[in-house]
Short mmCIF file of C-alpha atoms and ligand atoms in Angstrom, two decimals:
data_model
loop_
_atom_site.label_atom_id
_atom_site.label_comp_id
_atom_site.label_asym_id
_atom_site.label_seq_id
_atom_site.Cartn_x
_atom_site.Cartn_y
_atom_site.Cartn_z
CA UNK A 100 -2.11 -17.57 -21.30
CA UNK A 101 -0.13 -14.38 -20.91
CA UNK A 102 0.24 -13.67 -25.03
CA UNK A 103 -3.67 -14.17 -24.79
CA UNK A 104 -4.19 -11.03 -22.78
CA UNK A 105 -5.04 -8.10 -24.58
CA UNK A 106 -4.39 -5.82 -21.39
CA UNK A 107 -0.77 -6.71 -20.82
CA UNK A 108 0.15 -7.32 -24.69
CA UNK A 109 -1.21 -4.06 -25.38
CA UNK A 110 0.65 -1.86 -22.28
CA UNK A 111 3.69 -3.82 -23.30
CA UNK A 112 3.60 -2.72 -26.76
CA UNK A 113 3.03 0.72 -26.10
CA UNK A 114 4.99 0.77 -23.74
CA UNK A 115 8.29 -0.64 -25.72
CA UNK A 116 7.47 1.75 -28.74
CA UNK A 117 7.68 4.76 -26.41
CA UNK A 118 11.29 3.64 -25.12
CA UNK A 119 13.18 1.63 -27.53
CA UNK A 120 14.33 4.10 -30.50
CA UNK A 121 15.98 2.86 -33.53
CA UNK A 122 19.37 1.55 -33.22
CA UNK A 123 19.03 0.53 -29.64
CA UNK A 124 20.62 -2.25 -28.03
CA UNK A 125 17.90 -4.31 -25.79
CA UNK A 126 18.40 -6.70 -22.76
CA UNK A 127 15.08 -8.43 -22.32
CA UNK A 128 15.27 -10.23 -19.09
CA UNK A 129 13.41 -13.14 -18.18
CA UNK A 130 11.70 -13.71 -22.30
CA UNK A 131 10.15 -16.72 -22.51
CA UNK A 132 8.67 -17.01 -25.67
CA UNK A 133 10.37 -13.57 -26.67
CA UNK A 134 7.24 -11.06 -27.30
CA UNK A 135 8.35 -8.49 -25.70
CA UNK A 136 11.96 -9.00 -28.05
CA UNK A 137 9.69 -9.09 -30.88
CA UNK A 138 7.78 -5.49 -29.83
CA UNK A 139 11.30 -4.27 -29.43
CA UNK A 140 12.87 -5.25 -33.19
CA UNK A 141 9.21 -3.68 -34.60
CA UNK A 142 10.29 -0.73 -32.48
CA UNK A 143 13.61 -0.03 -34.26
CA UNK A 144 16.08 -2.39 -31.17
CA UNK A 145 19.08 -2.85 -33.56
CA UNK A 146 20.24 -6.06 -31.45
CA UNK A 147 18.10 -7.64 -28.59
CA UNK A 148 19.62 -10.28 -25.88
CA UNK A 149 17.24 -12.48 -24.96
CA UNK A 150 18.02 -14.15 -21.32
CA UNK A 151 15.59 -17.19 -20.37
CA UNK A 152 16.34 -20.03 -17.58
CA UNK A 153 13.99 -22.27 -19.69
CA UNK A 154 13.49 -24.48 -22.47
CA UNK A 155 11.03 -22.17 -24.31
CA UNK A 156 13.85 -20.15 -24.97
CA UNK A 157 13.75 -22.93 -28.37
CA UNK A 158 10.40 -22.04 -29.60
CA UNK A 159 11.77 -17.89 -29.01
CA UNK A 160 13.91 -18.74 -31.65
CA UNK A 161 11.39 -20.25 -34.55
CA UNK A 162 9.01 -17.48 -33.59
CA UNK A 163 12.28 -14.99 -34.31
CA UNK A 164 13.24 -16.55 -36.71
CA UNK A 165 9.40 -16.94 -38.56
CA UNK A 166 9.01 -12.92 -38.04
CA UNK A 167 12.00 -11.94 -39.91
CA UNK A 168 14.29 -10.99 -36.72
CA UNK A 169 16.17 -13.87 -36.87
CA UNK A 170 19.60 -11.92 -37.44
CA UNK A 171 18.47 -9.42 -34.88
CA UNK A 172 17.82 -11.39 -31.94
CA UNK A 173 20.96 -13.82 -29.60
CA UNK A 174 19.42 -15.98 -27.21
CA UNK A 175 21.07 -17.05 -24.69
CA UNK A 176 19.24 -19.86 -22.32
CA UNK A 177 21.29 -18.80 -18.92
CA UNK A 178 20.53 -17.33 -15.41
CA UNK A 179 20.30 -13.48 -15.80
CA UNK A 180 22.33 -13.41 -12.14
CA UNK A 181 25.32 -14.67 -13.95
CA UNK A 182 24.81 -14.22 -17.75
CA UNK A 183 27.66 -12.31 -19.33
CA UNK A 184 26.69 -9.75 -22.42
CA UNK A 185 29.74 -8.59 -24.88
CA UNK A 186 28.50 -4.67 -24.39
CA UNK A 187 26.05 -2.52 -22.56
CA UNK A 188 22.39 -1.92 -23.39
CA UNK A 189 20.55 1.34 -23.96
CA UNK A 190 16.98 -0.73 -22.45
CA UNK A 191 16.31 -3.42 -20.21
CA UNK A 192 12.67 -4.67 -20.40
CA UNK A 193 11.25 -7.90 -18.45
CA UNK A 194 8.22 -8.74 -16.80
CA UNK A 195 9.00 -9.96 -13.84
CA UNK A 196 5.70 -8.90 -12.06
CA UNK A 197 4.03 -11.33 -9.07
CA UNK A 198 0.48 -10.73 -8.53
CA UNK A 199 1.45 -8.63 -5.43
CA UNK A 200 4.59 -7.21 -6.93
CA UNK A 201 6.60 -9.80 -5.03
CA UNK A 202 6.85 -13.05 -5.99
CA UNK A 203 9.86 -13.11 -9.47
CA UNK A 204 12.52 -11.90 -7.64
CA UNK A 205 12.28 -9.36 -9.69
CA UNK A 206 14.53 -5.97 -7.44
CA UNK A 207 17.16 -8.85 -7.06
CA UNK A 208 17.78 -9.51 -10.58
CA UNK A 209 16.75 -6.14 -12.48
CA UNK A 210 19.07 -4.27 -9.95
CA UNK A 211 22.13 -6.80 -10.80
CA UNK A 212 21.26 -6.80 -14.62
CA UNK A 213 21.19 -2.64 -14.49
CA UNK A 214 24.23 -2.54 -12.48
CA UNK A 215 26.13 -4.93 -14.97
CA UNK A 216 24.40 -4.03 -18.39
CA UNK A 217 22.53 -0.68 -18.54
CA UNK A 218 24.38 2.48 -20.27
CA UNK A 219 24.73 5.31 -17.84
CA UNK A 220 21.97 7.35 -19.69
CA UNK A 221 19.52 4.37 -20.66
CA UNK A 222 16.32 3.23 -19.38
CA UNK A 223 14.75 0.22 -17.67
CA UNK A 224 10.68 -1.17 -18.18
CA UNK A 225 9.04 -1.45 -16.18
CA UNK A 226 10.35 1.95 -14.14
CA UNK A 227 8.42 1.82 -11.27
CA UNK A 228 6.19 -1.20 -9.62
CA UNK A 229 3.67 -0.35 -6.58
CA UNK A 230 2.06 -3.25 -4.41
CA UNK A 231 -1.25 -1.52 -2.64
CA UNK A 232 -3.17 -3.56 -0.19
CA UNK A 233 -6.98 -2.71 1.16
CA UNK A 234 -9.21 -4.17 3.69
CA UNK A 235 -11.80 -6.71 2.24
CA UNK A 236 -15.79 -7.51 2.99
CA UNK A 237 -16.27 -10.50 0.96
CA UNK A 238 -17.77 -13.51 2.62
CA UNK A 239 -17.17 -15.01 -1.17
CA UNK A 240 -13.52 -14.78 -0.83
CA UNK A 241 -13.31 -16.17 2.86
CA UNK A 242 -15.42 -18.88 2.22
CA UNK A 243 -12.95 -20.22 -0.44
CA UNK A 244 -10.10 -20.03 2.35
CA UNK A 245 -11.55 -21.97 5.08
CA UNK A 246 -11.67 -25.58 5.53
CA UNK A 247 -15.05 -27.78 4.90
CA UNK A 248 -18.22 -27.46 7.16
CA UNK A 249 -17.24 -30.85 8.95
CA UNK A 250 -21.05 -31.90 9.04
CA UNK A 251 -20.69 -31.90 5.00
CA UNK A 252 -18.87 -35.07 5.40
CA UNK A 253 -18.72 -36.49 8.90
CA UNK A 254 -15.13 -35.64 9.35
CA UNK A 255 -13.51 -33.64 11.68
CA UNK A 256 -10.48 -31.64 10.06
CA UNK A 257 -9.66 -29.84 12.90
CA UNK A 258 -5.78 -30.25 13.05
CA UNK A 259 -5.48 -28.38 9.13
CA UNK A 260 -6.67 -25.26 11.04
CA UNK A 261 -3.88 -24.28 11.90
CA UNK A 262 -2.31 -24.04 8.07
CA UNK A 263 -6.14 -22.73 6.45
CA UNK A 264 -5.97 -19.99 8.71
CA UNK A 265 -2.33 -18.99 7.70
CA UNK A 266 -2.49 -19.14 4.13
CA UNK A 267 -3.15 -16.89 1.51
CA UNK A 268 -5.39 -17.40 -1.40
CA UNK A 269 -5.40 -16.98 -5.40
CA UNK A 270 -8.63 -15.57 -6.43
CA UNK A 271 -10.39 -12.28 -8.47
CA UNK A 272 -12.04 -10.11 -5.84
CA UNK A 273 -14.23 -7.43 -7.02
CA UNK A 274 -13.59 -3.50 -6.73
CA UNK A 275 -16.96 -3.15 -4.94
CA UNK A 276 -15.46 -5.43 -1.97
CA UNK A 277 -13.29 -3.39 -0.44
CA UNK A 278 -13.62 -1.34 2.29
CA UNK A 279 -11.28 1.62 1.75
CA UNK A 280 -9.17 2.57 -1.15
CA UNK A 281 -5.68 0.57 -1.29
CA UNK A 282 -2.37 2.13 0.38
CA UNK A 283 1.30 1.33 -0.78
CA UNK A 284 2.90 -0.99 1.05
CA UNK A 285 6.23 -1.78 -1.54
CA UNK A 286 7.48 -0.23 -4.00
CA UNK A 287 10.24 -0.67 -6.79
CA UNK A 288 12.17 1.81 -8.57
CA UNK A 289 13.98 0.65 -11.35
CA UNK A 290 16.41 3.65 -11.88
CA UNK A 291 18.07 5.02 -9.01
CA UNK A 292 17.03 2.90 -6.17
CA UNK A 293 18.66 -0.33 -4.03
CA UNK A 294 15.69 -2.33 -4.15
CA UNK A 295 15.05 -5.73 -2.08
CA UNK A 296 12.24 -7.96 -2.52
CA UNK A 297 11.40 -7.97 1.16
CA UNK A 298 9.77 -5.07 2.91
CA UNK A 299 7.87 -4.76 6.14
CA UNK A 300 4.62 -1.78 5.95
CA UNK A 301 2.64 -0.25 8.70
CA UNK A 302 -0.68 0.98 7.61
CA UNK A 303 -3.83 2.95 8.84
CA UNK A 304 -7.30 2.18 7.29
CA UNK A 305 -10.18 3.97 8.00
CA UNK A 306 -13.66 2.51 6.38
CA UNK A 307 -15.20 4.20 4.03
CA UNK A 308 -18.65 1.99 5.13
CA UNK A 309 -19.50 -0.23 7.79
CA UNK A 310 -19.47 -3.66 6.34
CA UNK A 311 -17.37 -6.98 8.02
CA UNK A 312 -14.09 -7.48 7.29
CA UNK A 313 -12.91 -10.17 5.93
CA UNK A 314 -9.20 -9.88 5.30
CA UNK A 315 -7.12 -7.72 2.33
CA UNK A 316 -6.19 -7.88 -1.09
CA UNK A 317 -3.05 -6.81 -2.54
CA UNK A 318 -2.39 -6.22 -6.46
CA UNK A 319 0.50 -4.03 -8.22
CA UNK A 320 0.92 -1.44 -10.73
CA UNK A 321 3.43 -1.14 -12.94
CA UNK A 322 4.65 2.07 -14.51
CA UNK A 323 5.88 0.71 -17.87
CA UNK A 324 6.55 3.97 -19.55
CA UNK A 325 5.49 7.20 -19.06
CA UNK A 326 1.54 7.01 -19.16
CA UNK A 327 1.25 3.33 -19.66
CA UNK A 328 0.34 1.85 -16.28
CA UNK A 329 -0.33 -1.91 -15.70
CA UNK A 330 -2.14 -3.03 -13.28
CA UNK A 331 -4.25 -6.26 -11.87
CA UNK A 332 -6.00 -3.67 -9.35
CA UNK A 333 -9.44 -5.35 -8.39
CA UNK A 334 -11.40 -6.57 -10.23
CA UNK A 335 -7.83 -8.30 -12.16
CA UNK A 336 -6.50 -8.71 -15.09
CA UNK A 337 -6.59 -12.14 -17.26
CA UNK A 338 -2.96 -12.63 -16.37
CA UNK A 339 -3.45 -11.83 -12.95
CA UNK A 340 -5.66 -12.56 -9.99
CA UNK A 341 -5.13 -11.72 -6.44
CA UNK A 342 -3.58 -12.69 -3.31
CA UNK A 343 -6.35 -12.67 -0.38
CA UNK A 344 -5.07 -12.89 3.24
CA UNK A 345 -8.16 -13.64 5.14
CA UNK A 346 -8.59 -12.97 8.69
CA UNK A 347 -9.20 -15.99 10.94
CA UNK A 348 -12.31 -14.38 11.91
CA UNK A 349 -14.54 -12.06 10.43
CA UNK A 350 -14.77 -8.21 12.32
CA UNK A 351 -17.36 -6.18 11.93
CA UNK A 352 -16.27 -2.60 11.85
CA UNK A 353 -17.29 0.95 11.06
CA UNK A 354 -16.60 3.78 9.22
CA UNK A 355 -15.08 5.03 12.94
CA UNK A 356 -13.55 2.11 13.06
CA UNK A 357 -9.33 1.60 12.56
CA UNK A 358 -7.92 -1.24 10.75
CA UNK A 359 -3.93 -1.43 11.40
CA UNK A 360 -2.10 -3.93 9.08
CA UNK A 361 1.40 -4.62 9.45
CA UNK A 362 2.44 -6.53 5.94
CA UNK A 363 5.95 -8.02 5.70
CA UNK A 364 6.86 -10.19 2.59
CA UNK A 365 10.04 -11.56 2.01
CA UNK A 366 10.70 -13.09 -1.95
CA UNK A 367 13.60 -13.68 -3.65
CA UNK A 368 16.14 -16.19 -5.14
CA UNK A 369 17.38 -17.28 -1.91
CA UNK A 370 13.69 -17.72 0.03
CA UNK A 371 10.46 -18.72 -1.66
CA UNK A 372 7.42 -16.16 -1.24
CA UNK A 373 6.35 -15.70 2.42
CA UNK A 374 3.79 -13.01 3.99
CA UNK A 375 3.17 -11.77 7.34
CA UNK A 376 -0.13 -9.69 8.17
CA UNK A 377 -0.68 -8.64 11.80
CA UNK A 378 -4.19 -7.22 12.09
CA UNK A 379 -5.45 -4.83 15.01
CA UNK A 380 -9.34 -3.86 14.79
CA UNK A 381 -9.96 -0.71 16.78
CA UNK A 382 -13.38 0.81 17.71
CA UNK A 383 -13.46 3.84 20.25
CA UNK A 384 -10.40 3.62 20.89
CA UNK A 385 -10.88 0.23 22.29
CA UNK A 386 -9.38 -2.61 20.67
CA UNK A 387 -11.72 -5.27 19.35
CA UNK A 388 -9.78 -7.83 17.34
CA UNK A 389 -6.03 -9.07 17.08
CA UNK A 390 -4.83 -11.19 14.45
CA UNK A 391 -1.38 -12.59 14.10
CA UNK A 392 -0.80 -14.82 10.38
CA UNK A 393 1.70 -16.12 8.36
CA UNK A 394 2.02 -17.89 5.18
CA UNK A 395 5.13 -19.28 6.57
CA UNK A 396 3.03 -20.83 9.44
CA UNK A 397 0.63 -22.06 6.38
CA UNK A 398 3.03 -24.16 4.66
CA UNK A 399 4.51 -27.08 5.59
CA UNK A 400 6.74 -27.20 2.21
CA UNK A 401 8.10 -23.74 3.60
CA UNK A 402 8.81 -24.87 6.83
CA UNK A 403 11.10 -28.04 5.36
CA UNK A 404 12.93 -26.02 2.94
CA UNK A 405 14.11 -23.83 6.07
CA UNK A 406 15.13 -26.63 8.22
CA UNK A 407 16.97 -28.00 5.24
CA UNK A 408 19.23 -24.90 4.61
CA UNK A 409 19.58 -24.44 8.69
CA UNK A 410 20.71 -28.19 8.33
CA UNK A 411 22.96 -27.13 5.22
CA UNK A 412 24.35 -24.00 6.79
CA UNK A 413 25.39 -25.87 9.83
CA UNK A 414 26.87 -28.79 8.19
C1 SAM B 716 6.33 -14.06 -16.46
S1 SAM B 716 7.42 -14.77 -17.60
C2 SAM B 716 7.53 -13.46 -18.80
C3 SAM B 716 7.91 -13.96 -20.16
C4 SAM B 716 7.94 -12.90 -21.26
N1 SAM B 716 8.91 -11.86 -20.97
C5 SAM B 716 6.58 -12.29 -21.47
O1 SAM B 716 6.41 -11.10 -21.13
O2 SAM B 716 5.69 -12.99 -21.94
C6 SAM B 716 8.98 -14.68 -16.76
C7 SAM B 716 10.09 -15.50 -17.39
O3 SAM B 716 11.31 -15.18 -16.71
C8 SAM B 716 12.10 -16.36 -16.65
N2 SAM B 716 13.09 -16.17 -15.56
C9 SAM B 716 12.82 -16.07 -14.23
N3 SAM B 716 13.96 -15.89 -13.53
C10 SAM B 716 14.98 -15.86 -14.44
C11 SAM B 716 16.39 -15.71 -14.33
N4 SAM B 716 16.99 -15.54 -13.14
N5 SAM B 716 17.12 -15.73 -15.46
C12 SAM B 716 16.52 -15.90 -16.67
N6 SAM B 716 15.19 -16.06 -16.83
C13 SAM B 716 14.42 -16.04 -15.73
C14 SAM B 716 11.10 -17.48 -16.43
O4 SAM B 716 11.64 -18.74 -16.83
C15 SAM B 716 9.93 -17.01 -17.31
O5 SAM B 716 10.00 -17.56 -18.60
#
């Protein structure tokens, strides 16, 4: 549960007591239950606009309401990509953070809620997200992404491999796993920046050990404020785990060895999350391993929702 999480409730509060100053106005994007309103009235926010698609936007109210900020707090249970405020706000706060930085959608509506709401001079939280990505060895972590042994059962599940090799997986993989330190392959800036949630990354590793690989692991970090960093980088965070995009085969390679990754991600309103990892093993100069995956290739639910807006589009 994300209010269980000492780690995130903690940068959070910091965070918000560093940026919101008494008298503020406050746009928190995204509330759900409303904490981070909450952090912002004990902070000094004079007013607070709480935005929230969904029905616990309700139970933001009692728990308002039950810590005496009641009168300070307006909810309004709308889409932020169309709400409409009655004046401009000195912060913006949200947590719109995917496990790989992707995943809420979040450049698409932070940039439209600080073009619309934010003061020329005020500030936005989280200010900057980062998603790294580093080759894995963890035969743990693959394991959980292939398909069955068939002799465990007697079955053949040969025509699944297909979508087990493309997909990606949800687990917690541990710092001593990886096989050289993590590069940036997206990044958000809240102020100043035309930020998408889609971005396409070429990157260089070079071993720091010989070892197999076994595919990568991406995480974020999240500047909230300056010197309060979040981040699910490995070995995670309660609130967050990893995504692990396993290689269809493992490689062994050396601390000579190059590992080129091209990672492409598209994720916003308009397309659900889907990652591309192209993987080239070098040794010598010589190559010895090519990998081409998708997640798109990996689901089937993905694949449908495409044809249907093709289908849409043309009709
Ligand atoms: C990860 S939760 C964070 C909740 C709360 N801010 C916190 O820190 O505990 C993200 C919330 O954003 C809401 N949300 C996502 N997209 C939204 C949108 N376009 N407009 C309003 N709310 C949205 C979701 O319904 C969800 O409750």
């Amino acid at each position: 549960m994300l209010l269980n999480d000492p780690v995130r409730m903690n940068a959070y509060r910091s965070a918000i007591q560093r940026t919101v100053h008494a008298g503020n106005v406050v746009l928190d994007v995204g509330s759900g239950s409303g904490i981070l309103a909450l952090f912002a009235c004990q902070a000094g926010a004079a007013r607070v606009y709480c935005v929230e698609l969904g029905p616990i936007i309700e139970v933001a109210r009692q728990l308002a309401a039950v810590n005496g900020f009641g009168d300070r707090i307006r909810f309004l249970r709308e889409d932020a990509l169309r709400v409409e405020l009655p004046e401009k706000v000195d912060v913006i706060q949200s947590e719109l953070i995917g496990k790989s930085a992707l995943g809420e959608a979040m450049s698409e509506i932070l940039d439209h809620c600080r073009d619309r709401f934010l003061k020329t001079d005020g500030r936005m939280l989280p200010g900057e997200v980062t998603l790294r990505i580093a080759p894995v060895e963890s035969s743990a972590a693959w394991a959980k992404s292939r398909l069955p042994d068939p002799s465990a059962y007697d079955l053949n599940f040969a025509p699944m491999q297909h979508l087990s090799d493309n997909l990606t997986t949800s687990q917690f993989i541990p710092s001593d796993s990886l096989l050289a330190s993590g590069q940036i392959a997206y990044s958000y800036r809240a102020i100043g920046a035309d930020n998408r949630d889609v971005f396409d990354a070429l990157l260089e590793f070079r071993p720091s050990r010989s070892g197999v690989l076994h595919g990568f692991v991406a995480w974020f970090s999240a500047e909230l404020a300056e010197g309060v960093t979040l981040t699910n980088a490995p070995p995670g965070i309660s609130s967050w785990d990893h995504n692990f995009f396993p290689l269809p085969t493992p490689v062994p390679v050396e601390s000579k060895s190059s590992i080129q990754l091209r990672l492409s991600a598209r994720s916003d309103t308009k397309f659900a999350e889907a990652w591309n990892w192209r993987t080239v093993v070098e040794q010598d100069q010589a190559k010895i391993a090519q990998f081409e995956q998708s997640s798109f290739r990996g689901s089937l639910n993905l694949q449908e929702q495409v044809r249907k807006t093709l289908r849409a589009k043309r009709s």
